[in-house]
Every structure is written in structure tokens, then in C-alpha cells.
Amino acid sequence: MPGALISKAEVTNVSKHGIWLLVGDEELFLSFVDFPWFKSATIDQVCEVEHPSESHLYWPSLDIDLAIESIRDPSAFPLKSSVRA
């Protein structure tokens, strides 16, 4: 059985275009075009990100659960939210 996950996810920047995250040693960008539900979120809500497993992230105050692979390659996940950016 694997040990506990020790890497963290941290929001490093928020711009008018999206959110930059540092997950372990990887930098990821969540565009508001691809992830529109973050655009109207508060900074506190966006920064409250958890990394409960190696493959996904969770924002408890927004109830958003994302696979890290969907952030790396949003085009591989064609189902989109109906929320507009």
C-alpha cells in the first residue's frame, strides 16, 4: 500500500485569463475559458485547493473536483460546464 501523499497544490497566480497552480514540481494553468466556474470565485475560494490523491485536486468551498490530466490537456475532456466565463 502506498504511503501518504506529501505533495501540495498551491495557487501561485490569478490573472484575468486564469489560475496558475504549483502541484508538486509541476506548474499548471487553468484557463477561465476551459474552467469557467473559477472566474467568479473569490481568491479565498480559489486558494483553498486540496490535493487528496496523485491524480486529482479538490476545491471544497466550490465543490469542484478535477482530474489533473484534465488540466494538463483540457481538449482531451470534451464535456464542459454550461457556466459561461
Coordinates of N, CA and C in Angstrom, one line a residue:
M1 N 0.9 -1.2 0.0 CA 0.0 0.0 0.0 C 0.9 1.2 0.0
P2 N 0.6 2.2 -0.9 CA 1.4 3.4 -0.9 C 1.3 4.3 0.3
G3 N 2.3 5.1 0.6 CA 2.3 6.0 1.7 C 1.4 7.2 1.5
A4 N 1.4 8.1 2.4 CA 0.6 9.3 2.3 C 1.1 10.2 1.3
L5 N 0.2 10.9 0.6 CA 0.6 11.9 -0.4 C 1.2 13.1 0.3
I6 N 2.4 13.5 -0.1 CA 3.1 14.6 0.6 C 3.2 15.9 -0.2
S7 N 2.9 15.8 -1.5 CA 3.0 17.0 -2.3 C 1.7 17.8 -2.1
K8 N 1.9 19.1 -2.3 CA 0.8 20.0 -2.1 C 0.4 20.7 -3.4
A9 N -0.7 21.2 -3.4 CA -1.1 22.1 -4.5 C -1.2 23.5 -4.0
E10 N -0.7 24.5 -4.7 CA -0.7 25.9 -4.3 C -1.0 26.8 -5.5
V11 N -1.9 27.7 -5.3 CA -2.2 28.7 -6.3 C -1.1 29.7 -6.2
T12 N -0.4 29.9 -7.3 CA 0.7 30.9 -7.4 C 0.4 32.2 -8.0
N13 N -0.7 32.2 -8.8 CA -1.1 33.5 -9.5 C -2.5 33.4 -10.0
V14 N -3.2 34.5 -10.0 CA -4.5 34.6 -10.6 C -4.5 35.8 -11.5
S15 N -4.9 35.6 -12.7 CA -4.9 36.7 -13.7 C -6.3 36.8 -14.3
K16 N -6.5 37.8 -15.2 CA -7.8 37.9 -15.8 C -8.0 36.7 -16.8
H17 N -7.0 35.9 -17.1 CA -7.1 34.8 -18.0 C -7.3 33.5 -17.3
G18 N -6.9 33.4 -16.1 CA -7.0 32.1 -15.4 C -6.1 32.0 -14.1
I19 N -5.9 30.8 -13.7 CA -5.2 30.5 -12.4 C -4.0 29.6 -12.7
W20 N -2.9 30.0 -12.1 CA -1.6 29.2 -12.1 C -1.5 28.4 -10.8
L21 N -1.3 27.1 -10.9 CA -1.1 26.2 -9.8 C 0.3 25.6 -9.8
L22 N 0.8 25.3 -8.6 CA 2.0 24.5 -8.5 C 1.6 23.3 -7.8
V23 N 1.7 22.1 -8.5 CA 1.3 20.8 -7.9 C 2.6 20.0 -7.9
G24 N 3.2 19.8 -6.7 CA 4.5 19.1 -6.6 C 5.5 20.1 -7.3
D25 N 6.2 19.6 -8.3 CA 7.1 20.4 -9.0 C 6.6 20.8 -10.4
E26 N 5.3 20.6 -10.7 CA 4.7 20.9 -12.0 C 3.8 22.1 -11.9
E27 N 4.0 23.0 -12.8 CA 3.2 24.2 -12.9 C 2.0 24.0 -13.9
L28 N 0.8 24.3 -13.5 CA -0.4 24.1 -14.3 C -1.2 25.3 -14.5
F29 N -1.8 25.5 -15.6 CA -2.6 26.7 -15.9 C -4.1 26.3 -16.1
L30 N -5.0 26.9 -15.4 CA -6.4 26.7 -15.5 C -7.0 27.9 -16.2
S31 N -7.2 27.8 -17.5 CA -7.8 29.0 -18.2 C -9.3 29.1 -17.8
F32 N -9.7 30.4 -17.7 CA -11.2 30.6 -17.5 C -12.0 30.2 -18.6
V33 N -11.4 30.1 -19.8 CA -12.2 29.6 -21.0 C -12.5 28.1 -20.8
D34 N -11.5 27.3 -20.3 CA -11.7 25.9 -20.1 C -12.3 25.5 -18.8
F35 N -12.1 26.4 -17.8 CA -12.6 26.1 -16.4 C -13.4 27.4 -15.9
P36 N -14.6 27.7 -16.6 CA -15.2 29.0 -16.3 C -15.8 29.1 -14.9
W37 N -16.1 28.1 -14.2 CA -16.7 28.2 -12.9 C -15.7 28.9 -11.9
F38 N -14.4 28.9 -12.2 CA -13.4 29.6 -11.3 C -13.5 31.1 -11.5
K39 N -14.0 31.6 -12.6 CA -13.9 33.1 -12.9 C -14.6 33.9 -11.9
S40 N -15.7 33.5 -11.4 CA -16.5 34.3 -10.4 C -16.2 34.0 -9.0
A41 N -15.3 33.0 -8.8 CA -14.9 32.6 -7.4 C -14.1 33.7 -6.7
T42 N -14.1 33.7 -5.4 CA -13.2 34.6 -4.7 C -11.8 34.1 -4.6
I43 N -10.9 34.9 -4.3 CA -9.5 34.5 -4.2 C -9.4 33.4 -3.1
D44 N -10.1 33.7 -2.0 CA -10.1 32.7 -0.9 C -10.6 31.3 -1.3
Q45 N -11.7 31.3 -2.1 CA -12.2 30.0 -2.6 C -11.2 29.3 -3.6
V46 N -10.6 30.1 -4.4 CA -9.6 29.5 -5.4 C -8.4 29.0 -4.7
C47 N -7.9 29.7 -3.7 CA -6.7 29.3 -3.0 C -6.9 28.1 -2.0
E48 N -8.2 27.8 -1.7 CA -8.4 26.7 -0.9 C -8.5 25.4 -1.7
V49 N -7.3 25.0 -2.2 CA -7.2 23.8 -3.0 C -6.6 22.6 -2.2
E50 N -7.1 21.5 -2.4 CA -6.6 20.3 -1.7 C -6.1 19.3 -2.8
H51 N -5.1 18.5 -2.4 CA -4.5 17.5 -3.4 C -4.7 16.1 -2.7
P52 N -5.9 15.6 -2.7 CA -6.2 14.4 -1.9 C -5.6 13.1 -2.5
S53 N -5.3 13.1 -3.8 CA -4.6 12.0 -4.4 C -3.7 12.4 -5.5
E54 N -2.9 11.6 -6.0 CA -1.9 11.9 -7.0 C -2.6 12.4 -8.3
S55 N -3.8 12.0 -8.5 CA -4.4 12.3 -9.8 C -5.5 13.3 -9.8
H56 N -5.8 13.9 -8.7 CA -6.8 14.9 -8.7 C -6.7 16.0 -7.6
L57 N -7.4 17.1 -7.9 CA -7.4 18.3 -7.0 C -8.9 18.5 -6.6
Y58 N -9.0 19.2 -5.4 CA -10.4 19.4 -4.9 C -10.4 20.8 -4.3
W59 N -11.5 21.6 -4.6 CA -11.7 22.9 -4.0 C -13.0 22.7 -3.2
P60 N -12.9 22.5 -1.9 CA -14.0 22.2 -1.0 C -15.1 23.4 -1.0
S61 N -14.7 24.6 -0.9 CA -15.7 25.7 -0.8 C -16.4 25.9 -2.2
L62 N -15.9 25.4 -3.3 CA -16.6 25.5 -4.6 C -17.2 24.1 -5.0
D63 N -16.9 23.1 -4.2 CA -17.3 21.7 -4.6 C -16.9 21.3 -6.0
I64 N -15.6 21.6 -6.3 CA -15.0 21.3 -7.6 C -14.0 20.3 -7.5
D65 N -14.1 19.2 -8.2 CA -13.1 18.1 -8.2 C -12.6 17.9 -9.6
L66 N -11.3 18.1 -9.8 CA -10.8 17.9 -11.2 C -9.6 16.9 -11.2
A67 N -9.6 16.1 -12.3 CA -8.5 15.3 -12.6 C -7.4 16.1 -13.1
I68 N -6.2 15.9 -12.6 CA -5.0 16.7 -13.0 C -4.8 16.6 -14.5
E69 N -5.1 15.4 -15.1 CA -4.9 15.2 -16.5 C -5.9 16.1 -17.3
S70 N -7.0 16.5 -16.7 CA -8.0 17.4 -17.4 C -7.4 18.8 -17.5
I71 N -6.6 19.1 -16.5 CA -5.9 20.4 -16.5 C -4.7 20.4 -17.5
R72 N -4.0 19.4 -17.5 CA -2.9 19.3 -18.5 C -3.3 19.3 -19.9
D73 N -4.5 18.7 -20.2 CA -4.9 18.6 -21.6 C -6.5 18.7 -21.6
P74 N -7.0 19.9 -21.5 CA -8.4 20.1 -21.5 C -9.1 19.6 -22.7
S75 N -8.4 19.6 -23.9 CA -9.1 19.2 -25.1 C -9.4 17.7 -25.1
A76 N -8.7 16.9 -24.3 CA -9.0 15.5 -24.2 C -10.2 15.2 -23.4
F77 N -10.8 16.2 -22.8 CA -12.0 16.1 -22.0 C -13.1 17.0 -22.5
P78 N -13.8 16.6 -23.6 CA -14.7 17.5 -24.3 C -16.0 17.9 -23.5
L79 N -16.4 17.2 -22.5 CA -17.6 17.7 -21.7 C -17.2 18.9 -20.9
K80 N -18.0 20.0 -21.1 CA -17.7 21.2 -20.5 C -18.9 21.7 -19.6
S81 N -18.6 22.5 -18.7 CA -19.6 23.1 -17.9 C -20.4 24.1 -18.7
S82 N -21.7 24.2 -18.4 CA -22.5 25.2 -19.1 C -22.4 26.6 -18.6
V83 N -21.6 26.8 -17.5 CA -21.3 28.1 -17.0 C -20.5 28.9 -17.9
R84 N -20.8 30.1 -18.2 CA -20.0 30.9 -19.1 C -19.0 31.7 -18.4
A85 N -17.8 31.8 -19.0 CA -16.7 32.6 -18.4 C -17.0 34.1 -18.4

